[in-house]
PDB file of C-alpha atoms in Angstrom:
ATOM      1  CA  ALA N   1     278.706 110.793  75.976  1.00  0.00           C
ATOM      2  CA  ARG N   2     275.180 112.182  76.152  1.00  0.00           C
ATOM      3  CA  SER N   3     276.215 115.438  77.652  1.00  0.00           C
ATOM      4  CA  GLY N   4     279.136 116.045  74.974  1.00  0.00           C
ATOM      5  CA  LYS N   5     282.045 116.791  77.781  1.00  0.00           C
ATOM      6  CA  THR N   6     285.024 115.264  75.896  1.00  0.00           C
ATOM      7  CA  ASP N   7     286.972 115.973  78.495  1.00  0.00           C
ATOM      8  CA  CYS N   8     285.055 113.443  80.975  1.00  0.00           C
ATOM      9  CA  VAL N   9     285.248 111.062  77.756  1.00  0.00           C
ATOM     10  CA  GLN N  10     288.751 110.445  77.696  1.00  0.00           C
ATOM     11  CA  LEU N  11     289.398 110.634  81.227  1.00  0.00           C
ATOM     12  CA  LEU N  12     286.875 107.448  81.458  1.00  0.00           C
ATOM     13  CA  LEU N  13     288.366 106.164  78.237  1.00  0.00           C
ATOM     14  CA  GLN N  14     291.877 106.173  80.047  1.00  0.00           C
ATOM     15  CA  GLN N  15     290.465 105.276  83.031  1.00  0.00           C
ATOM     16  CA  GLY N  16     289.137 101.686  80.883  1.00  0.00           C
ATOM     17  CA  LEU N  17     285.826 102.606  80.220  1.00  0.00           C
ATOM     18  CA  GLU N  18     283.912  99.606  78.355  1.00  0.00           C
ATOM     19  CA  ALA N  19     283.401 101.838  74.814  1.00  0.00           C
ATOM     20  CA  ASP N  20     281.836  99.336  72.909  1.00  0.00           C
ATOM     21  CA  GLU N  21     279.200  98.312  75.731  1.00  0.00           C
ATOM     22  CA  ALA N  22     275.748  99.002  74.684  1.00  0.00           C
ATOM     23  CA  THR N  23     272.124  99.645  75.942  1.00  0.00           C
ATOM     24  CA  LYS N  24     269.555  97.281  75.797  1.00  0.00           C
ATOM     25  CA  ARG N  25     268.062  98.299  72.183  1.00  0.00           C
ATOM     26  CA  GLY N  26     272.029  98.392  71.077  1.00  0.00           C
ATOM     27  CA  GLU N  27     273.221 101.889  71.462  1.00  0.00           C
ATOM     28  CA  THR N  28     276.795 101.961  72.390  1.00  0.00           C
ATOM     29  CA  PRO N  29     278.543 105.939  73.048  1.00  0.00           C
ATOM     30  CA  LEU N  30     279.907 105.993  69.415  1.00  0.00           C
ATOM     31  CA  PHE N  31     275.433 106.016  68.491  1.00  0.00           C
ATOM     32  CA  ILE N  32     274.743 108.210  71.916  1.00  0.00           C
ATOM     33  CA  ALA N  33     276.897 111.272  70.657  1.00  0.00           C
ATOM     34  CA  ALA N  34     276.627 110.985  67.013  1.00  0.00           C
ATOM     35  CA  CYS N  35     272.756 110.940  67.218  1.00  0.00           C
ATOM     36  CA  ARG N  36     273.816 113.873  69.495  1.00  0.00           C
ATOM     37  CA  ASP N  37     276.235 115.854  67.042  1.00  0.00           C
ATOM     38  CA  ARG N  38     278.685 115.888  69.543  1.00  0.00           C
ATOM     39  CA  VAL N  39     281.486 116.011  66.623  1.00  0.00           C
ATOM     40  CA  ASN N  40     284.342 115.985  69.786  1.00  0.00           C
ATOM     41  CA  VAL N  41     282.689 112.870  71.517  1.00  0.00           C
ATOM     42  CA  VAL N  42     282.642 110.079  68.647  1.00  0.00           C
ATOM     43  CA  GLU N  43     286.162 112.313  67.045  1.00  0.00           C
ATOM     44  CA  ALA N  44     287.549 111.018  70.859  1.00  0.00           C
ATOM     45  CA  LEU N  45     285.761 107.603  70.876  1.00  0.00           C
ATOM     46  CA  LEU N  46     287.354 106.758  67.202  1.00  0.00           C
ATOM     47  CA  ALA N  47     290.563 107.771  68.174  1.00  0.00           C
ATOM     48  CA  TYR N  48     290.137 104.852  71.110  1.00  0.00           C
ATOM     49  CA  ASN N  49     289.443 102.395  68.118  1.00  0.00           C
ATOM     50  CA  VAL N  50     285.275 101.338  69.115  1.00  0.00           C
ATOM     51  CA  ASN N  51     283.409 100.220  66.591  1.00  0.00           C
ATOM     52  CA  CYS N  52     282.228 101.925  64.321  1.00  0.00           C
ATOM     53  CA  ASN N  53     280.206  99.386  62.411  1.00  0.00           C
ATOM     54  CA  VAL N  54     278.619  98.018  65.201  1.00  0.00           C
ATOM     55  CA  GLU N  55     273.905  98.172  64.319  1.00  0.00           C
ATOM     56  CA  ARG N  56     271.015  99.059  66.975  1.00  0.00           C
ATOM     57  CA  THR N  57     268.677  95.705  67.979  1.00  0.00           C
ATOM     58  CA  ASP N  58     266.298  97.810  65.109  1.00  0.00           C
ATOM     59  CA  GLY N  59     269.317  96.969  62.600  1.00  0.00           C
ATOM     60  CA  THR N  60     270.350 100.803  61.883  1.00  0.00           C
ATOM     61  CA  ASN N  61     273.219 101.303  62.497  1.00  0.00           C
ATOM     62  CA  VAL N  62     275.746 104.992  63.255  1.00  0.00           C
ATOM     63  CA  LEU N  63     274.887 107.009  60.361  1.00  0.00           C
ATOM     64  CA  GLU N  64     271.378 106.066  59.681  1.00  0.00           C
ATOM     65  CA  ALA N  65     270.663 106.780  63.515  1.00  0.00           C
ATOM     66  CA  ALA N  66     272.442 110.234  63.842  1.00  0.00           C
ATOM     67  CA  LEU N  67     270.738 110.979  59.940  1.00  0.00           C
ATOM     68  CA  ALA N  68     267.966 110.103  61.689  1.00  0.00           C
ATOM     69  CA  ASN N  69     268.351 112.498  64.315  1.00  0.00           C
ATOM     70  CA  GLY N  70     269.149 115.047  62.636  1.00  0.00           C
ATOM     71  CA  ALA N  71     273.084 115.346  63.150  1.00  0.00           C
ATOM     72  CA  THR N  72     274.316 117.769  60.738  1.00  0.00           C
ATOM     73  CA  LYS N  73     278.406 117.745  61.024  1.00  0.00           C
TER      74      LYS N  73
END
């Protein structure tokens, strides 16, 4: 998700990657991709029905985090 390599993310998802697993801060791959403006990765994750209603440990949701990090798309 960090690198923005959609083909790698899709392959991992097909192989059973737990896409809703979060870091200690509560950031899922969706959080990471959205905060880095990786639109193709966000779309790939959403196509696999990842949870888009998660919040980080500080209470920030995906949209708030993406906007705070300068995401434009």
